[in-house]
Amino acid sequence: MSDEQPSFDDTGFDVDDWTRLKPFVGVLATLDDVQRRVAIFALGDTQNGRPIDMELPQPVIWWTDDGEEAAIVVQAEAHDTEDGETMEVLGLLTPDGGGAVALLEDVDLVDDTDPVWRKLVTEAIGDEEGDED
């Protein structure tokens, strides 16, 4: 299965090409998957880990301490803590090519026509294409 998982690059995405991002689905990620850049995170100190059944990649608005950020969910797993709580953890890619980990409760699932998401993506990458040919 690992041969089917494409690696993430640092090129990021824009409002029109985010669908090319390939998700990590169907299995729990390992440290090796993260090191090979096919997964965003691997959790080793939890119990009963399982993939979350959701359509990926998925645009989201991520609520951080600094405000709203646009991202794409490319990995989704649920893990139980020692206290019996279930954490729903997401691996995110940001428009500038970065990776991040967030809890499902800290994002709003949107579609790519959402004007706030589109604005956040555009602001995050700036005018990288420029006006010159």
C-alpha atoms as a PDB file:
ATOM      1  CA  MET A   1       0.000   0.000   0.000  1.00  0.00           C
ATOM      2  CA  SER A   2       2.818   2.444   0.704  1.00  0.00           C
ATOM      3  CA  ASP A   3       3.690   2.561  -2.993  1.00  0.00           C
ATOM      4  CA  GLU A   4       0.224   3.983  -3.671  1.00  0.00           C
ATOM      5  CA  GLN A   5       0.725   6.904  -1.272  1.00  0.00           C
ATOM      6  CA  PRO A   6       2.300   9.862  -3.084  1.00  0.00           C
ATOM      7  CA  SER A   7       4.658  12.139  -1.192  1.00  0.00           C
ATOM      8  CA  PHE A   8       3.750  15.689  -0.259  1.00  0.00           C
ATOM      9  CA  ASP A   9       5.804  18.458  -1.753  1.00  0.00           C
ATOM     10  CA  ASP A  10       6.472  21.980  -0.562  1.00  0.00           C
ATOM     11  CA  THR A  11       4.810  23.723  -3.491  1.00  0.00           C
ATOM     12  CA  GLY A  12       1.505  24.369  -1.748  1.00  0.00           C
ATOM     13  CA  PHE A  13      -1.748  24.911  -3.605  1.00  0.00           C
ATOM     14  CA  ASP A  14      -4.118  27.580  -4.818  1.00  0.00           C
ATOM     15  CA  VAL A  15      -7.908  27.762  -5.109  1.00  0.00           C
ATOM     16  CA  ASP A  16      -7.850  26.001  -8.477  1.00  0.00           C
ATOM     17  CA  ASP A  17      -5.312  23.184  -8.040  1.00  0.00           C
ATOM     18  CA  TRP A  18      -5.883  21.835  -4.515  1.00  0.00           C
ATOM     19  CA  THR A  19      -7.621  18.703  -5.853  1.00  0.00           C
ATOM     20  CA  ARG A  20      -4.252  17.381  -7.082  1.00  0.00           C
ATOM     21  CA  LEU A  21      -3.225  16.824  -3.439  1.00  0.00           C
ATOM     22  CA  LYS A  22      -3.269  13.117  -2.654  1.00  0.00           C
ATOM     23  CA  PRO A  23      -4.549  12.078   0.768  1.00  0.00           C
ATOM     24  CA  PHE A  24      -3.134   9.455   3.105  1.00  0.00           C
ATOM     25  CA  VAL A  25      -6.123   7.140   3.644  1.00  0.00           C
ATOM     26  CA  GLY A  26      -7.106   3.638   4.670  1.00  0.00           C
ATOM     27  CA  VAL A  27      -4.375   2.922   7.233  1.00  0.00           C
ATOM     28  CA  LEU A  28      -2.779   4.561  10.247  1.00  0.00           C
ATOM     29  CA  ALA A  29       0.381   6.484   9.499  1.00  0.00           C
ATOM     30  CA  THR A  30       3.722   5.332  10.864  1.00  0.00           C
ATOM     31  CA  LEU A  31       6.855   7.330  11.607  1.00  0.00           C
ATOM     32  CA  ASP A  32       8.295   5.896   8.389  1.00  0.00           C
ATOM     33  CA  ASP A  33       5.320   7.324   6.446  1.00  0.00           C
ATOM     34  CA  VAL A  34       5.987  10.762   7.939  1.00  0.00           C
ATOM     35  CA  GLN A  35       9.705  10.565   7.185  1.00  0.00           C
ATOM     36  CA  ARG A  36       8.921   9.585   3.578  1.00  0.00           C
ATOM     37  CA  ARG A  37       6.532  12.586   3.426  1.00  0.00           C
ATOM     38  CA  VAL A  38       3.476  10.525   2.554  1.00  0.00           C
ATOM     39  CA  ALA A  39       1.751  11.380   5.871  1.00  0.00           C
ATOM     40  CA  ILE A  40       1.674  14.512   8.015  1.00  0.00           C
ATOM     41  CA  PHE A  41       1.709  12.837  11.446  1.00  0.00           C
ATOM     42  CA  ALA A  42       1.994   9.510  13.262  1.00  0.00           C
ATOM     43  CA  LEU A  43       0.750   9.059  16.816  1.00  0.00           C
ATOM     44  CA  GLY A  44       2.408   6.403  18.941  1.00  0.00           C
ATOM     45  CA  ASP A  45       1.200   7.192  22.460  1.00  0.00           C
ATOM     46  CA  THR A  46      -2.521   6.587  21.943  1.00  0.00           C
ATOM     47  CA  GLN A  47      -4.780   3.553  21.774  1.00  0.00           C
ATOM     48  CA  ASN A  48      -7.303   2.169  19.307  1.00  0.00           C
ATOM     49  CA  GLY A  49      -6.151   4.320  16.401  1.00  0.00           C
ATOM     50  CA  ARG A  50      -8.270   4.171  13.270  1.00  0.00           C
ATOM     51  CA  PRO A  51      -8.705   6.165  10.083  1.00  0.00           C
ATOM     52  CA  ILE A  52     -11.657   8.551  10.056  1.00  0.00           C
ATOM     53  CA  ASP A  53     -14.042   7.859   7.201  1.00  0.00           C
ATOM     54  CA  MET A  54     -14.222  11.193   5.433  1.00  0.00           C
ATOM     55  CA  GLU A  55     -13.764  12.300   1.849  1.00  0.00           C
ATOM     56  CA  LEU A  56     -10.217  13.574   1.367  1.00  0.00           C
ATOM     57  CA  PRO A  57      -8.693  15.896   0.317  1.00  0.00           C
ATOM     58  CA  GLN A  58     -11.060  18.297   2.078  1.00  0.00           C
ATOM     59  CA  PRO A  59     -10.854  22.112   2.204  1.00  0.00           C
ATOM     60  CA  VAL A  60     -11.130  23.577   5.705  1.00  0.00           C
ATOM     61  CA  ILE A  61     -10.912  26.828   7.555  1.00  0.00           C
ATOM     62  CA  TRP A  62      -8.586  26.170  10.474  1.00  0.00           C
ATOM     63  CA  TRP A  63      -9.049  28.215  13.637  1.00  0.00           C
ATOM     64  CA  THR A  64      -5.616  28.969  15.115  1.00  0.00           C
ATOM     65  CA  ASP A  65      -4.482  31.327  17.864  1.00  0.00           C
ATOM     66  CA  ASP A  66      -3.711  33.824  15.097  1.00  0.00           C
ATOM     67  CA  GLY A  67      -7.167  33.596  13.493  1.00  0.00           C
ATOM     68  CA  GLU A  68      -8.486  31.792  10.420  1.00  0.00           C
ATOM     69  CA  GLU A  69      -6.240  29.920   8.009  1.00  0.00           C
ATOM     70  CA  ALA A  70      -7.083  28.000   4.865  1.00  0.00           C
ATOM     71  CA  ALA A  71      -5.900  24.403   4.645  1.00  0.00           C
ATOM     72  CA  ILE A  72      -6.585  21.061   3.005  1.00  0.00           C
ATOM     73  CA  VAL A  73      -7.103  17.922   5.095  1.00  0.00           C
ATOM     74  CA  VAL A  74      -5.028  15.073   3.631  1.00  0.00           C
ATOM     75  CA  GLN A  75      -5.029  12.726   6.634  1.00  0.00           C
ATOM     76  CA  ALA A  76      -7.678  11.990   9.287  1.00  0.00           C
ATOM     77  CA  GLU A  77      -7.344   9.603  12.239  1.00  0.00           C
ATOM     78  CA  ALA A  78      -9.187   9.004  15.510  1.00  0.00           C
ATOM     79  CA  HIS A  79      -7.192   7.953  18.578  1.00  0.00           C
ATOM     80  CA  ASP A  80      -8.225   7.188  22.147  1.00  0.00           C
ATOM     81  CA  THR A  81      -6.246   8.693  25.012  1.00  0.00           C
ATOM     82  CA  GLU A  82      -5.373   7.001  28.308  1.00  0.00           C
ATOM     83  CA  ASP A  83      -8.324   8.902  29.816  1.00  0.00           C
ATOM     84  CA  GLY A  84     -10.722   7.253  27.360  1.00  0.00           C
ATOM     85  CA  GLU A  85     -11.262  10.430  25.341  1.00  0.00           C
ATOM     86  CA  THR A  86     -11.314  10.223  21.556  1.00  0.00           C
ATOM     87  CA  MET A  87      -9.190  12.706  19.625  1.00  0.00           C
ATOM     88  CA  GLU A  88     -10.033  13.264  15.975  1.00  0.00           C
ATOM     89  CA  VAL A  89      -6.726  14.383  14.491  1.00  0.00           C
ATOM     90  CA  LEU A  90      -6.196  15.891  11.045  1.00  0.00           C
ATOM     91  CA  GLY A  91      -3.106  16.285   8.900  1.00  0.00           C
ATOM     92  CA  LEU A  92      -3.307  19.575   7.034  1.00  0.00           C
ATOM     93  CA  LEU A  93      -1.460  21.113   4.118  1.00  0.00           C
ATOM     94  CA  THR A  94      -1.362  24.896   3.945  1.00  0.00           C
ATOM     95  CA  PRO A  95      -1.363  27.017   0.787  1.00  0.00           C
ATOM     96  CA  ASP A  96       2.332  27.854   1.197  1.00  0.00           C
ATOM     97  CA  GLY A  97       3.292  24.157   1.244  1.00  0.00           C
ATOM     98  CA  GLY A  98       3.539  23.711   4.993  1.00  0.00           C
ATOM     99  CA  GLY A  99       2.112  20.860   7.011  1.00  0.00           C
ATOM    100  CA  ALA A 100       0.235  21.063  10.292  1.00  0.00           C
ATOM    101  CA  VAL A 101      -1.736  18.936  12.732  1.00  0.00           C
ATOM    102  CA  ALA A 102      -5.118  20.036  14.075  1.00  0.00           C
ATOM    103  CA  LEU A 103      -8.088  18.580  15.873  1.00  0.00           C
ATOM    104  CA  LEU A 104     -11.312  18.167  13.909  1.00  0.00           C
ATOM    105  CA  GLU A 105     -13.028  20.450  16.423  1.00  0.00           C
ATOM    106  CA  ASP A 106     -10.655  23.283  15.401  1.00  0.00           C
ATOM    107  CA  VAL A 107     -11.675  23.367  11.730  1.00  0.00           C
ATOM    108  CA  ASP A 108     -14.751  24.173   9.693  1.00  0.00           C
ATOM    109  CA  LEU A 109     -15.287  21.846   6.728  1.00  0.00           C
ATOM    110  CA  VAL A 110     -16.034  23.931   3.629  1.00  0.00           C
ATOM    111  CA  ASP A 111     -16.076  23.471  -0.116  1.00  0.00           C
ATOM    112  CA  ASP A 112     -13.809  25.243  -2.558  1.00  0.00           C
ATOM    113  CA  THR A 113     -16.495  27.775  -3.459  1.00  0.00           C
ATOM    114  CA  ASP A 114     -16.528  29.186   0.092  1.00  0.00           C
ATOM    115  CA  PRO A 115     -15.567  32.869  -0.318  1.00  0.00           C
ATOM    116  CA  VAL A 116     -13.755  33.041   3.042  1.00  0.00           C
ATOM    117  CA  TRP A 117     -11.648  29.949   2.236  1.00  0.00           C
ATOM    118  CA  ARG A 118     -10.813  31.298  -1.231  1.00  0.00           C
ATOM    119  CA  LYS A 119      -9.795  34.674   0.226  1.00  0.00           C
ATOM    120  CA  LEU A 120      -7.622  33.011   2.886  1.00  0.00           C
ATOM    121  CA  VAL A 121      -5.856  30.862   0.266  1.00  0.00           C
ATOM    122  CA  THR A 122      -5.207  33.858  -1.971  1.00  0.00           C
ATOM    123  CA  GLU A 123      -3.901  35.945   0.938  1.00  0.00           C
ATOM    124  CA  ALA A 124      -1.644  33.119   2.132  1.00  0.00           C
ATOM    125  CA  ILE A 125       0.133  32.658  -1.188  1.00  0.00           C
ATOM    126  CA  GLY A 126       0.091  36.284  -2.313  1.00  0.00           C
ATOM    127  CA  ASP A 127       0.443  37.126  -5.969  1.00  0.00           C
ATOM    128  CA  GLU A 128       3.085  34.512  -6.727  1.00  0.00           C
ATOM    129  CA  GLU A 129       2.164  34.332 -10.383  1.00  0.00           C
ATOM    130  CA  GLY A 130       2.698  38.056 -10.856  1.00  0.00           C
ATOM    131  CA  ASP A 131       1.503  40.107 -13.742  1.00  0.00           C
ATOM    132  CA  GLU A 132       4.536  39.573 -15.950  1.00  0.00           C
ATOM    133  CA  ASP A 133       4.960  36.773 -18.458  1.00  0.00           C
END
